[in-house]
Coordinates of C-alpha atoms in Angstrom, one line a residue:
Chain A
X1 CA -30.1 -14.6 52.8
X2 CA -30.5 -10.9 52.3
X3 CA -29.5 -9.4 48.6
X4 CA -27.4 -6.3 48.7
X5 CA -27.6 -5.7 45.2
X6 CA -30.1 -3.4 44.3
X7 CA -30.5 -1.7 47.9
X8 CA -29.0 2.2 47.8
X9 CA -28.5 4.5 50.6
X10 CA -30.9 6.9 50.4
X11 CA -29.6 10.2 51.5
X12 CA -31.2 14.1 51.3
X13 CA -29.2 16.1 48.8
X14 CA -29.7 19.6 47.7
X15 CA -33.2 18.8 48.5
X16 CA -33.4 15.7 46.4
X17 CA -33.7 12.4 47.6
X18 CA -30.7 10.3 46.2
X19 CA -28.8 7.0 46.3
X20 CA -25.5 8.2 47.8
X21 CA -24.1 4.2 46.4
X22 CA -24.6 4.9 43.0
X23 CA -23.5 8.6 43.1
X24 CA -20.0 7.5 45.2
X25 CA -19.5 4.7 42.4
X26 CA -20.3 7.2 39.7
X27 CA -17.7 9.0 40.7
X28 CA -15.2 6.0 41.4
X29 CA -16.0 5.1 37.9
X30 CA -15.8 8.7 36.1
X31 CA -12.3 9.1 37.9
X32 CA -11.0 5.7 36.5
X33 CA -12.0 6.5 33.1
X34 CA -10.7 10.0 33.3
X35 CA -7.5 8.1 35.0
X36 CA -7.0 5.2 32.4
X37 CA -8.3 7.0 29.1
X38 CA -5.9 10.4 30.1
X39 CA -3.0 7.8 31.0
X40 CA -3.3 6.1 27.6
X41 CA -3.4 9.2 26.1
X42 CA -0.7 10.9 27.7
X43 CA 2.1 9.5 25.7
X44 CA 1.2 10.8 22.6
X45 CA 3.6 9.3 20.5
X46 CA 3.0 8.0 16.9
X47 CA 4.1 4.8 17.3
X48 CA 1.7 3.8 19.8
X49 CA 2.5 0.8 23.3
X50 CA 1.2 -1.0 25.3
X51 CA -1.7 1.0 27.4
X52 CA -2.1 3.3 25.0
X53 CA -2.1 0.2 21.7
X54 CA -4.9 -1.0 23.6
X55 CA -6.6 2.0 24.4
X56 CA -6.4 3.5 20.3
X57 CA -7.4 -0.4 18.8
X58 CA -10.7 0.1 21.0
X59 CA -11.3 4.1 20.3
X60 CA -10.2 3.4 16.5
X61 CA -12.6 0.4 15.9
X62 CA -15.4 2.1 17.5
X63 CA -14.6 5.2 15.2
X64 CA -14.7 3.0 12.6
X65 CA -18.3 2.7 13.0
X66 CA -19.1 6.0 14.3
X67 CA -17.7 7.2 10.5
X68 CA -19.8 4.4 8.6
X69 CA -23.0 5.1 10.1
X70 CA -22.7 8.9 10.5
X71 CA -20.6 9.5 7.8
X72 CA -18.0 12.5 7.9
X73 CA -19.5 14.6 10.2
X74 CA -19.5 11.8 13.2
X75 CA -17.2 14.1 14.9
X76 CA -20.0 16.4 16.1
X77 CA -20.8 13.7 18.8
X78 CA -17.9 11.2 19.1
X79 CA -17.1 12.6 22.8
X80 CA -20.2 11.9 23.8
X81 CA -20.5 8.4 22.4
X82 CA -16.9 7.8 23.5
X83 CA -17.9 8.8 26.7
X84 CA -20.6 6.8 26.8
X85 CA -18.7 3.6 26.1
X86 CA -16.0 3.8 27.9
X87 CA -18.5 4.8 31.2
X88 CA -21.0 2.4 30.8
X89 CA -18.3 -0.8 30.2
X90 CA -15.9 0.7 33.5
X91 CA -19.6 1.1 35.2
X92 CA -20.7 -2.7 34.0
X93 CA -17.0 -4.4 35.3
X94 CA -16.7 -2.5 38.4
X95 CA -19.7 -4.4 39.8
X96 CA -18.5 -7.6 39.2
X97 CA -15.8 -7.3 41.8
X98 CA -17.3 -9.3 44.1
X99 CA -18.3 -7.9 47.5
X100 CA -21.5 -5.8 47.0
X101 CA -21.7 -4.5 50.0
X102 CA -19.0 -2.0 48.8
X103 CA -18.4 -1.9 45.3
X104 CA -21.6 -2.2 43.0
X105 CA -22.1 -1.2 39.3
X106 CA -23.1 2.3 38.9
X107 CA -25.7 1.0 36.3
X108 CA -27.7 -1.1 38.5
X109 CA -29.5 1.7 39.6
X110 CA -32.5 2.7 36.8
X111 CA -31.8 6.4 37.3
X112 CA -28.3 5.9 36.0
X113 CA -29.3 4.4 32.8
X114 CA -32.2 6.3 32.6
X115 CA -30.0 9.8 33.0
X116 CA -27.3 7.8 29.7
X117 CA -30.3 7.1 27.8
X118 CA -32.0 10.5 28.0
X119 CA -28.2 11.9 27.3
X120 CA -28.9 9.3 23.8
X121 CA -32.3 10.9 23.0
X122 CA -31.4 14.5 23.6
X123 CA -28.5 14.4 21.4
X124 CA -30.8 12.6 18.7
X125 CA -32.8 15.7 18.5
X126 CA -30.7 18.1 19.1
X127 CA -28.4 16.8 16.6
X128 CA -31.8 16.2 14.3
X129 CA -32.6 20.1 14.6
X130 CA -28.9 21.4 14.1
X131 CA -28.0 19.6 10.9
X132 CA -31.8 19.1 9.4
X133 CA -33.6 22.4 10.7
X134 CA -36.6 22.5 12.9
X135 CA -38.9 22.0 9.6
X136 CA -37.9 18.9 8.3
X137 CA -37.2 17.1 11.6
X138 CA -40.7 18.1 12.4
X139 CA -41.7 16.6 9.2
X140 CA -39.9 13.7 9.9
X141 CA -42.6 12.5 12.6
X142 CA -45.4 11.9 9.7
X143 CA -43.4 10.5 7.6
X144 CA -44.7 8.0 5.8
X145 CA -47.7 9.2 6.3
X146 CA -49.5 11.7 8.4
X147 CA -51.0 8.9 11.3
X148 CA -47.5 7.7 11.5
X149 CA -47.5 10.4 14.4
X150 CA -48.5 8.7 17.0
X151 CA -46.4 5.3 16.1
X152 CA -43.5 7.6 15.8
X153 CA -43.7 9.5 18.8
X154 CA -44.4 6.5 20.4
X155 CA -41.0 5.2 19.2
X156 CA -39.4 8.4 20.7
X157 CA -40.1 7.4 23.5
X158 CA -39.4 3.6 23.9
X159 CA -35.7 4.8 22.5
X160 CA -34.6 5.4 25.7
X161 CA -36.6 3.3 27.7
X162 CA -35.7 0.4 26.3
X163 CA -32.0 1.9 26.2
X164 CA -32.4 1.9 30.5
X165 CA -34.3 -0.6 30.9
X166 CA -31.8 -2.8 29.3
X167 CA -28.9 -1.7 30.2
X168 CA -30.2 -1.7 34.1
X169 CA -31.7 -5.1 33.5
X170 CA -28.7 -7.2 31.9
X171 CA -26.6 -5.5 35.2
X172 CA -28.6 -6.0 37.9
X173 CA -29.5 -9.8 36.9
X174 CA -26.1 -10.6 36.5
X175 CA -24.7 -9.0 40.0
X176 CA -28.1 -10.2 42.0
X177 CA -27.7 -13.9 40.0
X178 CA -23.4 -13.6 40.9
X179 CA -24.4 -12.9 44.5
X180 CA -27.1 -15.8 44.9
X181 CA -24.7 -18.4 43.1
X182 CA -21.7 -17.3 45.8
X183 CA -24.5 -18.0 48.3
X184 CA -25.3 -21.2 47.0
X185 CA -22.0 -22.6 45.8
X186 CA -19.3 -20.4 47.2
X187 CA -16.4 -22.2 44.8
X188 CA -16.5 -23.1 40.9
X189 CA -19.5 -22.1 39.4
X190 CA -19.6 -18.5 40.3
X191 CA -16.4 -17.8 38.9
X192 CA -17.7 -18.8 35.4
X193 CA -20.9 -16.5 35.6
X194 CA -18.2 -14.1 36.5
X195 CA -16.4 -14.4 33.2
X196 CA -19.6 -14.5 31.3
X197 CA -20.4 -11.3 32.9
X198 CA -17.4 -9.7 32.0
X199 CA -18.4 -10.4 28.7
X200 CA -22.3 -9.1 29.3
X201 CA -21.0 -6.1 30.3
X202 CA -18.6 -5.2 27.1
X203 CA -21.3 -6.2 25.5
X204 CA -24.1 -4.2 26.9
X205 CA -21.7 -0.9 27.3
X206 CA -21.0 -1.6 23.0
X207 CA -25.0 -2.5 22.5
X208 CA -25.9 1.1 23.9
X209 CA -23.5 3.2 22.4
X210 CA -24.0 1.5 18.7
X211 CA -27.7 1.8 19.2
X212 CA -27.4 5.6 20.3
X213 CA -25.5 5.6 17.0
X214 CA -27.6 4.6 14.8
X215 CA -30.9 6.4 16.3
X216 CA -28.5 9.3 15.6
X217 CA -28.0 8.0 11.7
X218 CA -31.0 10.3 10.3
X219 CA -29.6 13.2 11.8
X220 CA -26.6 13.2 9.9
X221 CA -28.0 11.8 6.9
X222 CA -27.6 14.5 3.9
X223 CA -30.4 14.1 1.1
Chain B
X1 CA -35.3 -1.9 44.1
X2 CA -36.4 0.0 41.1
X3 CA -37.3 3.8 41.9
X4 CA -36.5 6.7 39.9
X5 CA -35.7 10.0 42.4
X6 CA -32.9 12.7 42.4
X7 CA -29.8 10.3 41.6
X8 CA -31.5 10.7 37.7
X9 CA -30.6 14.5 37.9
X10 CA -27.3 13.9 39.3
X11 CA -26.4 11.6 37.1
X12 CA -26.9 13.3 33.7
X13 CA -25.2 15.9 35.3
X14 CA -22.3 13.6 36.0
X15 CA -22.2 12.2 32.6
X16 CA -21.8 15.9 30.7
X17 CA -19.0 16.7 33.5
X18 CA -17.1 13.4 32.4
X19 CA -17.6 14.6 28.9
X20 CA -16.2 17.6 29.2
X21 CA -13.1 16.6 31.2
X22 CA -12.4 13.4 28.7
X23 CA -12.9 15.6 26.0
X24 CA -10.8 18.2 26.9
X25 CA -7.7 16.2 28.1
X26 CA -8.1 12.8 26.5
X27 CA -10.2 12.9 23.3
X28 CA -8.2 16.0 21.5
X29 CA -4.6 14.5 22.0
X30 CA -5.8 11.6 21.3
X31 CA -7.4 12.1 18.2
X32 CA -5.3 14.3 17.3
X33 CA -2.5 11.5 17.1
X34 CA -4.6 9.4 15.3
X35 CA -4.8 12.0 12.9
X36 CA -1.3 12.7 12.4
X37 CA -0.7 8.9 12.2
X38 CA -2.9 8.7 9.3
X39 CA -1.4 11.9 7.8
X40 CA 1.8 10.5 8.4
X41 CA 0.9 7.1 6.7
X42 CA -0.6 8.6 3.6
X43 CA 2.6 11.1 3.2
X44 CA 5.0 8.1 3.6
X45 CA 3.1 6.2 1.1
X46 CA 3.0 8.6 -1.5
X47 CA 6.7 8.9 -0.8
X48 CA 7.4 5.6 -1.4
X49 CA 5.6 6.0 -4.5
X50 CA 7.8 8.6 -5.3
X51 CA 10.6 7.0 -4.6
X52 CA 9.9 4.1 -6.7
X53 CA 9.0 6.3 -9.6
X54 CA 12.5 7.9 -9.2
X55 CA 14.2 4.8 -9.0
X56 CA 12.0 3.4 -12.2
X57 CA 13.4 6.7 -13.8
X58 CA 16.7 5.9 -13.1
X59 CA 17.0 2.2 -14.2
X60 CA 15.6 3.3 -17.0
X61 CA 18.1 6.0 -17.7
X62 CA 20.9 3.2 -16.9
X63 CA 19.6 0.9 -18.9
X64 CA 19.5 3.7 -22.1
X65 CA 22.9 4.2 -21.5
X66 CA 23.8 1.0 -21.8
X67 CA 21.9 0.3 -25.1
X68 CA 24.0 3.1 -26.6
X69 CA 27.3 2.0 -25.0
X70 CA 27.1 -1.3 -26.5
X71 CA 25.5 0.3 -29.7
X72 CA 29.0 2.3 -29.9
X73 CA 31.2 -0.2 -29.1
X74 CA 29.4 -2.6 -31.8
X75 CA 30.3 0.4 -34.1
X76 CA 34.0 1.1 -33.1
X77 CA 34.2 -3.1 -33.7
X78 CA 32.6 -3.0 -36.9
X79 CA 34.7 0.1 -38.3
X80 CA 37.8 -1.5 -37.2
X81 CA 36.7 -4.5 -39.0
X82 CA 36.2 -2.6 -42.1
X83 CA 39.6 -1.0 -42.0
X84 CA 41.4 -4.2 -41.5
X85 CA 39.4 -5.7 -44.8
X86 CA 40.4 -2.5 -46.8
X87 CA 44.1 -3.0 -45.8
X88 CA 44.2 -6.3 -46.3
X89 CA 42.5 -5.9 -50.0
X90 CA 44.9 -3.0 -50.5
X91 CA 48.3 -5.3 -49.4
X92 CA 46.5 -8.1 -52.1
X93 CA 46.2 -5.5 -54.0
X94 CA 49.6 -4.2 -54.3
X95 CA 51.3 -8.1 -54.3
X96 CA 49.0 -8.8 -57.4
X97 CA 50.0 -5.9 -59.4
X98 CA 53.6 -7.1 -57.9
X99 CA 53.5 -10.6 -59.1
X100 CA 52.1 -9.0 -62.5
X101 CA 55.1 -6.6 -62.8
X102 CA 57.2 -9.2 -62.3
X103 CA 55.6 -11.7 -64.7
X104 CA 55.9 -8.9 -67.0
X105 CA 59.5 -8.5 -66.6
X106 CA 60.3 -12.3 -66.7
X107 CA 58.3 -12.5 -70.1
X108 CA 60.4 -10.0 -71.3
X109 CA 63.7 -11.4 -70.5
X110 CA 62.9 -14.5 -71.6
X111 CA 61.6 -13.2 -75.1
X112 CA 65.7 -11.0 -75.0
X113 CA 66.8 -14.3 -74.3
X114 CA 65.0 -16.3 -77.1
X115 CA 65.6 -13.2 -79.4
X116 CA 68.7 -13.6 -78.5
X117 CA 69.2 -17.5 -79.1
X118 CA 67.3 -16.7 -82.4
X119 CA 69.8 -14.5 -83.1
X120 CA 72.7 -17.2 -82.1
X121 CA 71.3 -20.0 -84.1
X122 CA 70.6 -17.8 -87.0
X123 CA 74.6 -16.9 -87.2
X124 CA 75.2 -20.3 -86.4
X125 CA 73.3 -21.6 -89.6
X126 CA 75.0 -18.8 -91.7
X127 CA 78.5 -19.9 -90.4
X128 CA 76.9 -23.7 -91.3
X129 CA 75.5 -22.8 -94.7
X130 CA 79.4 -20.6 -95.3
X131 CA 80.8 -24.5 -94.7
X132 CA 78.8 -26.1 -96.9
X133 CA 79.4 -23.9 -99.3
X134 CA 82.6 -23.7 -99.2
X135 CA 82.5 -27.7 -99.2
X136 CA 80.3 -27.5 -102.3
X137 CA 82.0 -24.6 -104.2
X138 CA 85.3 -27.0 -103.7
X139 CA 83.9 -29.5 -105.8
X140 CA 82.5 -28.6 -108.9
X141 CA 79.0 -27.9 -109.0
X142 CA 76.4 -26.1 -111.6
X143 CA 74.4 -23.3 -111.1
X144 CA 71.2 -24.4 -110.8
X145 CA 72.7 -26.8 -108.1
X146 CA 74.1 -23.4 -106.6
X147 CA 70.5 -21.6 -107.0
X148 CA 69.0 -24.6 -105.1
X149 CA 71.6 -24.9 -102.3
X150 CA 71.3 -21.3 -101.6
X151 CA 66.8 -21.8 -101.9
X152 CA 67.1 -24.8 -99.4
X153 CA 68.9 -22.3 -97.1
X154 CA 66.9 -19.7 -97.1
X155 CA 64.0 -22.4 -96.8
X156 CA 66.0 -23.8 -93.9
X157 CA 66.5 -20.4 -92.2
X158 CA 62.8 -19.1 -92.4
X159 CA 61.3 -22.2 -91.0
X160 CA 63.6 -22.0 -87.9
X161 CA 62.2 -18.5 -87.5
X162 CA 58.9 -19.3 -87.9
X163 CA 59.4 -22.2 -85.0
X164 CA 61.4 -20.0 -82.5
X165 CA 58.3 -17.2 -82.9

């Protein structure tokens, strides 16, 4: 058999080489989130139904945490975290409609994930230097003690890369492993490693947003 | 299978557009509703609360009027009470002093009517004593049996008195 999953279409863009796949399903994906998220909105009315019931319980519990780990000033970022959920989970279920060859997660490609988790570290310091000040962020990288440097720029920078590397990781595995088991056993079995990776994939999308959160958590802290 | 190349740039640029746009027309209203909910929530609450103090206030204000209603009407009961006992004493009052006039008036009537018997008798015995006299003056008698016929009399005569009194 030959995998599709994994394989992009490599196409010359502005001068850049690029996987023309993952950028159409980036978009697919972008414009059902702006779709369902605008559509649940849209109502507006205080007494919330049906889409939009759904739509608050899962913006309101995530909020929820947002506030208790960043405390009152958690709106500074909560359109990008937001964003970053709701993405990452549409990205993660998209894929699992099974026919690779057309539709495949957005996230299965490592620059995808790469590009959310370098979003996640560049509003960690950015954040870090707006509400603590160039000086004591600075400091911040010896703390507790001056040699710390090198384990904690070390840690900078396996933030992210474990941020990609497991978000890409989980997806991939689970659409090559979907597409092998339909190979092997087209009936039965790959409909439950279906369901399980519906699950994977709210689970991943919530894993990378609460992690971004609370790498964010000394930024906002006020001592 | 695992490469990074120009999709990386693309991509972050993606993400930040997305941002934008949800921000703009999703995130806002949408926050914004969850903030009036919760506005809304906590106003309504503390109205409740507001309302239950009020109607507290009130019950209690009913309830105050009631203690003094009954207080009053305990006191209009008791003050007629009173009255009836004062008129009642004053009626015993008045058929006592009644019955005690009219004792009085009996007891004087019946010492006219004893005075008066007294009185009777008293002429009777003289008309009596006058007979016997007469009987005895016809036959011939001395005078000390004259002194002692006229002493028994006069004995006779006092003690009657002294019994009718």
């Amino acid at each position: 058999m030959e995998l599709h999953a994994g394989h992009h279409v490599v196409v010359q863009l502005l001068g850049l080489n690029v996987n023309l796949d993952t950028l159409m399903m980036t978009w697919l994906v972008a414009a059902l989130v702006i779709i369902v998220t605008v559509s649940a909105t849209r109502g507006r009315s205080l007494v919330p139904s049906g889409l939009q019931n759904a739509m608050e319980m899962v913006i309101e519990s995530l909020l929820d945490q947002f506030r208790e780990t960043l405390g009152p000033k958690y709106g500074q970022v909560v359109s990008v975290l937001l964003t970053m959920f709701l993405f990452i989970l549409f990205a993660n279920e998209l894929g699992m409609i099974p026919n690779p060859e057309i539709l495949a997660s957005p996230t299965n490609d490592l620059n995808t994930t790469v590009a959310l988790a370098l979003v996640s570290s560049f509003m960690v310091h950015f954040m870090a230097l707006k509400n603590q000040g160039f000086k004591k962020h600075f400091k911040s990288f010896f703390k507790p003690f001056a040699p710390f440097v090198i384990i904690n720029l070390m840690e900078e920078i396996t933030k992210p890369l474990t941020l990609a590397f497991r978000l890409f990781g989980n997806i991939l595995a689970g659409e090559i492993l979907l597409e092998v088991l339909y190979f092997l056993v087209p009936i039965g079995i790959p409909i439950i490693w279906l369901v399980f990776s519906l699950v994977i994939g709210l689970i991943q999308a919530f894993i990378f947003t609460i992690l971004t959160t609370s790498y964010l958590a000394p930024s906002f802290a006020d001592d | 299978m695992v490469s990074i190349n120009g999709t990386l740039l693309f991509q972050f640029i993606n993400f930040f557009v997305l941002v934008a746009i949800l921000a703009k027309f999703a995130y806002k209203p949408l926050l914004k509703v969850l903030e009036d909910r919760r506005n809304k929530i906590a106003s309504d609450l503390s109205d409740a609360a507001k309302a239950k103090e009020t109607a507290e206030k009130m019950r209690a204000d009913y309830e105050a009027q009631i203690r003094d209603a009954r207080a009053e009407a305990q006191a209009i009961v008791d003050k007629a009470v009173k009255q009836a006992d004062k008129e009642a004493q004053a009626q015993l009052e008045a058929i006592r002093d009644q019955i005690a006039r009219e004792k009085q008036i009996a007891q004087a009537e019946i010492a006219n009517e004893r005075e008066a018997a007294i009185r009777e008798m008293r002429k009777e015995v003289v008309n009596l004593s006058m007979a016997v006299a007469e009987k005895l003056l016809k036959k011939n008698i001395d005078s000390d049996m004259n002194a002692k016929l006229v002493a028994d009399c006069i004995d006779q005569i006092q003690t009657q008195r002294v019994k009718g009194n």
